[in-house]
PDB file of C-alpha atoms in Angstrom:
ATOM      1  CA  MET A   1     242.067 162.477  37.178  1.00  0.00           C
ATOM      2  CA  ALA A   2     244.165 164.350  39.829  1.00  0.00           C
ATOM      3  CA  HIS A   3     243.177 164.112  43.436  1.00  0.00           C
ATOM      4  CA  PHE A   4     244.553 166.765  45.772  1.00  0.00           C
ATOM      5  CA  SER A   5     245.096 166.039  49.437  1.00  0.00           C
ATOM      6  CA  LEU A   6     245.631 168.698  52.130  1.00  0.00           C
ATOM      7  CA  ASN A   7     249.162 167.513  52.563  1.00  0.00           C
ATOM      8  CA  LYS A   8     250.005 167.931  48.828  1.00  0.00           C
ATOM      9  CA  ILE A   9     248.457 171.407  48.800  1.00  0.00           C
ATOM     10  CA  GLN A  10     250.516 172.386  51.897  1.00  0.00           C
ATOM     11  CA  ILE A  11     253.697 171.128  50.310  1.00  0.00           C
ATOM     12  CA  SER A  12     252.902 173.075  47.086  1.00  0.00           C
ATOM     13  CA  ILE A  13     252.389 176.267  49.062  1.00  0.00           C
ATOM     14  CA  VAL A  14     255.574 175.876  51.033  1.00  0.00           C
ATOM     15  CA  THR A  15     257.497 175.174  47.817  1.00  0.00           C
ATOM     16  CA  LEU A  16     256.104 178.255  46.119  1.00  0.00           C
ATOM     17  CA  LEU A  17     256.819 180.412  49.203  1.00  0.00           C
ATOM     18  CA  PHE A  18     260.355 179.095  49.248  1.00  0.00           C
ATOM     19  CA  LEU A  19     260.843 179.758  45.573  1.00  0.00           C
ATOM     20  CA  ASN A  20     259.512 183.343  46.010  1.00  0.00           C
ATOM     21  CA  SER A  21     261.907 183.935  48.920  1.00  0.00           C
ATOM     22  CA  ILE A  22     265.031 182.869  46.893  1.00  0.00           C
ATOM     23  CA  ASN A  23     263.941 184.928  43.959  1.00  0.00           C
ATOM     24  CA  SER A  24     266.109 187.927  44.933  1.00  0.00           C
ATOM     25  CA  PHE A  25     269.119 185.723  45.615  1.00  0.00           C
ATOM     26  CA  SER A  26     269.358 183.859  42.276  1.00  0.00           C
ATOM     27  CA  SER A  27     269.518 184.537  38.614  1.00  0.00           C
ATOM     28  CA  ASP A  28     266.470 184.104  36.362  1.00  0.00           C
ATOM     29  CA  ALA A  29     267.978 180.932  34.800  1.00  0.00           C
ATOM     30  CA  LYS A  30     268.595 179.293  38.109  1.00  0.00           C
ATOM     31  CA  LEU A  31     265.134 180.167  39.407  1.00  0.00           C
ATOM     32  CA  ALA A  32     263.430 178.758  36.287  1.00  0.00           C
ATOM     33  CA  GLY A  33     265.443 175.487  36.771  1.00  0.00           C
ATOM     34  CA  ILE A  34     264.393 175.222  40.410  1.00  0.00           C
ATOM     35  CA  LYS A  35     260.727 175.901  39.565  1.00  0.00           C
ATOM     36  CA  THR A  36     260.862 173.269  36.805  1.00  0.00           C
ATOM     37  CA  LYS A  37     262.380 170.626  39.144  1.00  0.00           C
ATOM     38  CA  ALA A  38     259.748 171.488  41.799  1.00  0.00           C
ATOM     39  CA  ILE A  39     256.915 171.016  39.339  1.00  0.00           C
ATOM     40  CA  GLN A  40     258.367 167.826  37.948  1.00  0.00           C
ATOM     41  CA  SER A  41     258.797 166.464  41.487  1.00  0.00           C
ATOM     42  CA  TYR A  42     255.241 167.353  42.396  1.00  0.00           C
ATOM     43  CA  LEU A  43     253.762 165.843  39.227  1.00  0.00           C
ATOM     44  CA  SER A  44     255.764 162.634  39.582  1.00  0.00           C
ATOM     45  CA  SER A  45     254.559 162.159  43.137  1.00  0.00           C
ATOM     46  CA  GLU A  46     250.956 163.035  42.050  1.00  0.00           C
ATOM     47  CA  TYR A  47     250.723 160.555  39.194  1.00  0.00           C
ATOM     48  CA  SER A  48     253.104 157.750  40.212  1.00  0.00           C
ATOM     49  CA  ALA A  49     251.850 157.250  43.745  1.00  0.00           C
ATOM     50  CA  PRO A  50     249.866 154.019  43.998  1.00  0.00           C
ATOM     51  CA  SER A  51     246.245 154.574  44.970  1.00  0.00           C
ATOM     52  CA  SER A  52     245.137 152.733  48.056  1.00  0.00           C
ATOM     53  CA  GLU A  53     241.723 151.935  46.430  1.00  0.00           C
ATOM     54  CA  ALA A  54     240.286 152.316  42.982  1.00  0.00           C
ATOM     55  CA  LEU A  55     237.595 154.918  42.476  1.00  0.00           C
ATOM     56  CA  HIS A  56     234.756 154.521  39.949  1.00  0.00           C
ATOM     57  CA  SER A  57     232.593 157.219  38.364  1.00  0.00           C
ATOM     58  CA  VAL A  58     229.017 157.082  39.391  1.00  0.00           C
ATOM     59  CA  HIS A  59     226.588 159.189  37.389  1.00  0.00           C
ATOM     60  CA  VAL A  60     223.131 159.841  38.864  1.00  0.00           C
ATOM     61  CA  TYR A  61     220.126 160.878  36.589  1.00  0.00           C
ATOM     62  CA  ILE A  62     216.643 161.965  37.294  1.00  0.00           C
ATOM     63  CA  GLY A  63     213.821 160.732  34.986  1.00  0.00           C
ATOM     64  CA  ASN A  64     210.045 160.797  34.942  1.00  0.00           C
ATOM     65  CA  GLY A  65     208.077 157.763  33.861  1.00  0.00           C
ATOM     66  CA  ALA A  66     204.802 158.897  35.461  1.00  0.00           C
ATOM     67  CA  GLU A  67     202.849 160.522  32.737  1.00  0.00           C
ATOM     68  CA  SER A  68     200.408 162.195  35.144  1.00  0.00           C
ATOM     69  CA  PHE A  69     202.996 163.866  37.420  1.00  0.00           C
ATOM     70  CA  VAL A  70     205.620 166.565  36.977  1.00  0.00           C
ATOM     71  CA  ILE A  71     208.696 166.599  39.171  1.00  0.00           C
ATOM     72  CA  GLN A  72     209.170 169.887  40.996  1.00  0.00           C
ATOM     73  CA  ALA A  73     212.191 169.113  43.189  1.00  0.00           C
ATOM     74  CA  ALA A  74     214.634 166.366  43.960  1.00  0.00           C
ATOM     75  CA  LYS A  75     217.005 165.633  46.870  1.00  0.00           C
ATOM     76  CA  ILE A  76     219.697 162.919  46.445  1.00  0.00           C
ATOM     77  CA  GLN A  77     222.192 161.718  49.074  1.00  0.00           C
ATOM     78  CA  ILE A  78     224.866 159.120  48.570  1.00  0.00           C
ATOM     79  CA  ASP A  79     226.202 157.518  51.743  1.00  0.00           C
ATOM     80  CA  ASP A  80     226.624 160.245  54.313  1.00  0.00           C
ATOM     81  CA  ALA A  81     227.694 163.004  51.899  1.00  0.00           C
ATOM     82  CA  GLU A  82     225.992 166.384  51.724  1.00  0.00           C
ATOM     83  CA  PRO A  83     222.626 165.991  49.930  1.00  0.00           C
ATOM     84  CA  ILE A  84     222.228 167.379  46.469  1.00  0.00           C
ATOM     85  CA  ARG A  85     219.079 169.470  46.002  1.00  0.00           C
ATOM     86  CA  TYR A  86     217.515 170.691  42.784  1.00  0.00           C
ATOM     87  CA  ILE A  87     214.358 172.648  42.046  1.00  0.00           C
ATOM     88  CA  TYR A  88     213.049 172.164  38.552  1.00  0.00           C
ATOM     89  CA  SER A  89     211.584 174.977  36.454  1.00  0.00           C
ATOM     90  CA  GLU A  90     208.315 174.273  34.617  1.00  0.00           C
ATOM     91  CA  MET A  91     210.193 173.817  31.363  1.00  0.00           C
ATOM     92  CA  GLU A  92     212.622 171.329  32.967  1.00  0.00           C
ATOM     93  CA  SER A  93     209.776 169.429  34.491  1.00  0.00           C
ATOM     94  CA  ARG A  94     208.045 169.183  31.110  1.00  0.00           C
ATOM     95  CA  ALA A  95     211.310 168.016  29.484  1.00  0.00           C
ATOM     96  CA  LEU A  96     211.533 165.150  32.136  1.00  0.00           C
ATOM     97  CA  LEU A  97     207.907 164.289  31.477  1.00  0.00           C
ATOM     98  CA  ALA A  98     208.723 164.068  27.736  1.00  0.00           C
ATOM     99  CA  GLY A  99     211.400 161.418  28.447  1.00  0.00           C
ATOM    100  CA  GLY A 100     214.492 163.605  29.096  1.00  0.00           C
ATOM    101  CA  LEU A 101     217.020 162.812  31.834  1.00  0.00           C
ATOM    102  CA  HIS A 102     218.685 165.240  34.178  1.00  0.00           C
ATOM    103  CA  ALA A 103     222.274 164.456  35.109  1.00  0.00           C
ATOM    104  CA  ILE A 104     222.078 165.612  38.690  1.00  0.00           C
ATOM    105  CA  SER A 105     225.390 164.349  39.984  1.00  0.00           C
ATOM    106  CA  SER A 106     228.653 162.608  39.058  1.00  0.00           C
ATOM    107  CA  VAL A 107     230.841 161.320  41.895  1.00  0.00           C
ATOM    108  CA  ASP A 108     233.808 159.057  42.297  1.00  0.00           C
ATOM    109  CA  LEU A 109     233.137 156.190  44.757  1.00  0.00           C
ATOM    110  CA  ALA A 110     235.231 153.342  45.977  1.00  0.00           C
ATOM    111  CA  SER A 111     234.261 149.776  45.113  1.00  0.00           C
ATOM    112  CA  GLY A 112     231.580 148.228  47.334  1.00  0.00           C
ATOM    113  CA  GLU A 113     228.117 148.932  48.627  1.00  0.00           C
ATOM    114  CA  HIS A 114     226.877 152.476  48.781  1.00  0.00           C
ATOM    115  CA  ARG A 115     223.601 153.853  50.099  1.00  0.00           C
ATOM    116  CA  ILE A 116     221.445 155.963  47.783  1.00  0.00           C
ATOM    117  CA  ARG A 117     218.629 158.026  49.376  1.00  0.00           C
ATOM    118  CA  ALA A 118     216.340 160.228  47.325  1.00  0.00           C
ATOM    119  CA  GLU A 119     213.172 162.260  47.763  1.00  0.00           C
ATOM    120  CA  PHE A 120     211.148 163.904  45.054  1.00  0.00           C
ATOM    121  CA  VAL A 121     208.377 166.448  45.147  1.00  0.00           C
ATOM    122  CA  ALA A 122     205.858 165.960  42.416  1.00  0.00           C
ATOM    123  CA  MET A 123     202.333 167.137  41.554  1.00  0.00           C
ATOM    124  CA  ALA A 124     199.664 166.260  39.055  1.00  0.00           C
ATOM    125  CA  GLY A 125     200.625 167.518  35.615  1.00  0.00           C
ATOM    126  CA  ASP A 126     197.339 169.315  35.077  1.00  0.00           C
ATOM    127  CA  GLY A 127     197.169 170.688  38.692  1.00  0.00           C
ATOM    128  CA  GLY A 128     197.231 174.263  39.754  1.00  0.00           C
ATOM    129  CA  PRO A 129     199.200 175.970  42.659  1.00  0.00           C
ATOM    130  CA  ASN A 130     196.891 174.394  45.346  1.00  0.00           C
ATOM    131  CA  THR A 131     197.217 170.827  44.073  1.00  0.00           C
ATOM    132  CA  ASP A 132     198.373 168.251  46.520  1.00  0.00           C
ATOM    133  CA  ARG A 133     201.964 167.137  46.187  1.00  0.00           C
ATOM    134  CA  VAL A 134     203.397 163.641  46.440  1.00  0.00           C
ATOM    135  CA  PHE A 135     206.697 162.924  48.174  1.00  0.00           C
ATOM    136  CA  PRO A 136     208.052 159.600  47.021  1.00  0.00           C
ATOM    137  CA  THR A 137     211.306 158.393  48.640  1.00  0.00           C
ATOM    138  CA  ILE A 138     213.768 155.567  48.156  1.00  0.00           C
ATOM    139  CA  ASP A 139     216.586 154.223  50.337  1.00  0.00           C
ATOM    140  CA  GLN A 140     218.556 151.552  48.531  1.00  0.00           C
ATOM    141  CA  GLN A 141     222.023 149.948  48.427  1.00  0.00           C
ATOM    142  CA  VAL A 142     224.015 149.973  45.172  1.00  0.00           C
ATOM    143  CA  ASN A 143     227.073 147.887  44.444  1.00  0.00           C
ATOM    144  CA  VAL A 144     229.812 149.875  42.653  1.00  0.00           C
ATOM    145  CA  SER A 145     232.601 147.852  40.974  1.00  0.00           C
ATOM    146  CA  GLU A 146     233.044 149.911  37.731  1.00  0.00           C
ATOM    147  CA  GLU A 147     231.668 152.975  36.127  1.00  0.00           C
ATOM    148  CA  THR A 148     227.943 153.037  37.033  1.00  0.00           C
ATOM    149  CA  HIS A 149     224.965 155.010  35.807  1.00  0.00           C
ATOM    150  CA  ILE A 150     221.925 155.247  38.152  1.00  0.00           C
ATOM    151  CA  GLU A 151     218.545 156.588  37.070  1.00  0.00           C
ATOM    152  CA  LEU A 152     216.076 157.564  39.807  1.00  0.00           C
ATOM    153  CA  GLN A 153     212.680 157.531  38.031  1.00  0.00           C
ATOM    154  CA  LEU A 154     209.337 158.622  39.159  1.00  0.00           C
ATOM    155  CA  PHE A 155     206.837 155.890  38.390  1.00  0.00           C
ATOM    156  CA  SER A 156     203.087 155.603  38.696  1.00  0.00           C
ATOM    157  CA  ASP A 157     200.901 152.745  37.294  1.00  0.00           C
ATOM    158  CA  GLY A 158     198.039 150.520  38.290  1.00  0.00           C
ATOM    159  CA  MET A 159     196.475 151.292  41.704  1.00  0.00           C
ATOM    160  CA  LYS A 160     199.146 153.951  42.452  1.00  0.00           C
ATOM    161  CA  LYS A 161     197.953 155.860  39.392  1.00  0.00           C
ATOM    162  CA  VAL A 162     194.289 155.481  40.278  1.00  0.00           C
ATOM    163  CA  LEU A 163     195.068 156.680  43.869  1.00  0.00           C
ATOM    164  CA  GLY A 164     197.059 159.630  42.669  1.00  0.00           C
ATOM    165  CA  LYS A 165     200.328 158.316  44.112  1.00  0.00           C
ATOM    166  CA  ALA A 166     203.820 157.647  42.714  1.00  0.00           C
ATOM    167  CA  GLU A 167     206.925 155.812  43.684  1.00  0.00           C
ATOM    168  CA  LEU A 168     210.631 156.153  42.948  1.00  0.00           C
ATOM    169  CA  VAL A 169     212.370 153.315  41.093  1.00  0.00           C
ATOM    170  CA  LEU A 170     216.136 152.968  40.871  1.00  0.00           C
ATOM    171  CA  HIS A 171     217.519 151.659  37.495  1.00  0.00           C
ATOM    172  CA  GLU A 172     221.204 150.780  37.365  1.00  0.00           C
ATOM    173  CA  TRP A 173     223.218 150.244  34.244  1.00  0.00           C
ATOM    174  CA  ARG A 174     226.790 149.987  33.192  1.00  0.00           C
ATOM    175  CA  PRO A 175     228.174 151.227  29.867  1.00  0.00           C
ATOM    176  CA  THR A 176     228.469 148.561  27.123  1.00  0.00           C
ATOM    177  CA  LEU A 177     229.560 148.569  23.515  1.00  0.00           C
TER     178      LEU A 177
END
C-alpha cells in the first residue's frame, strides 16, 4: 500500500513542473528518458524506504444482536480521528436485525492500544415515529498487533430487554485459517 506524504507530493509536483519547463528545450526521446528516470526514482524511494512503524488494517463492523431493536444511526471514533457517522435506511436496519454486518470503516493503525468510542441510536423494532430511542455508548481500548476485525454489536437481554434498554458490546477477532 502506498502512503503519500506532503513532502513526496511536493517533490513530485516540482519534478513535473521542471519536466514541463524543459519540454521546449529537448527532444521527445530525451524528455521520455528523463520522465522515466524521475518516475523510477520516485517509485524506488516510495517502496524501498523503511517504514518507521508497521501499520495494521483494522476493520470495524456494525451488528445487531438485539432482536427487539433496530439501529437507526451509528457514530464511531478511533483515537482522536474525525468520527464516522452513518444513518441507516429502514432496509439496512432490517438487514442488520436479520444478522447482517455493515463494514463501516477500515483504517490502518500502528501497533499498540487504541481507543474506540461508539454511540448508536436505536428504537423498538415495532415502534412508530414517536417511539422513544435508546442511545447506547461504548468507550473501550483495543490492542492492535496485526490485522484486526472489530464488531460493535447492539445487545439486549435479561433485565435490559425487560426495561427496554440495550448496550453496545465490542467483539474483536483476528483472521485465522
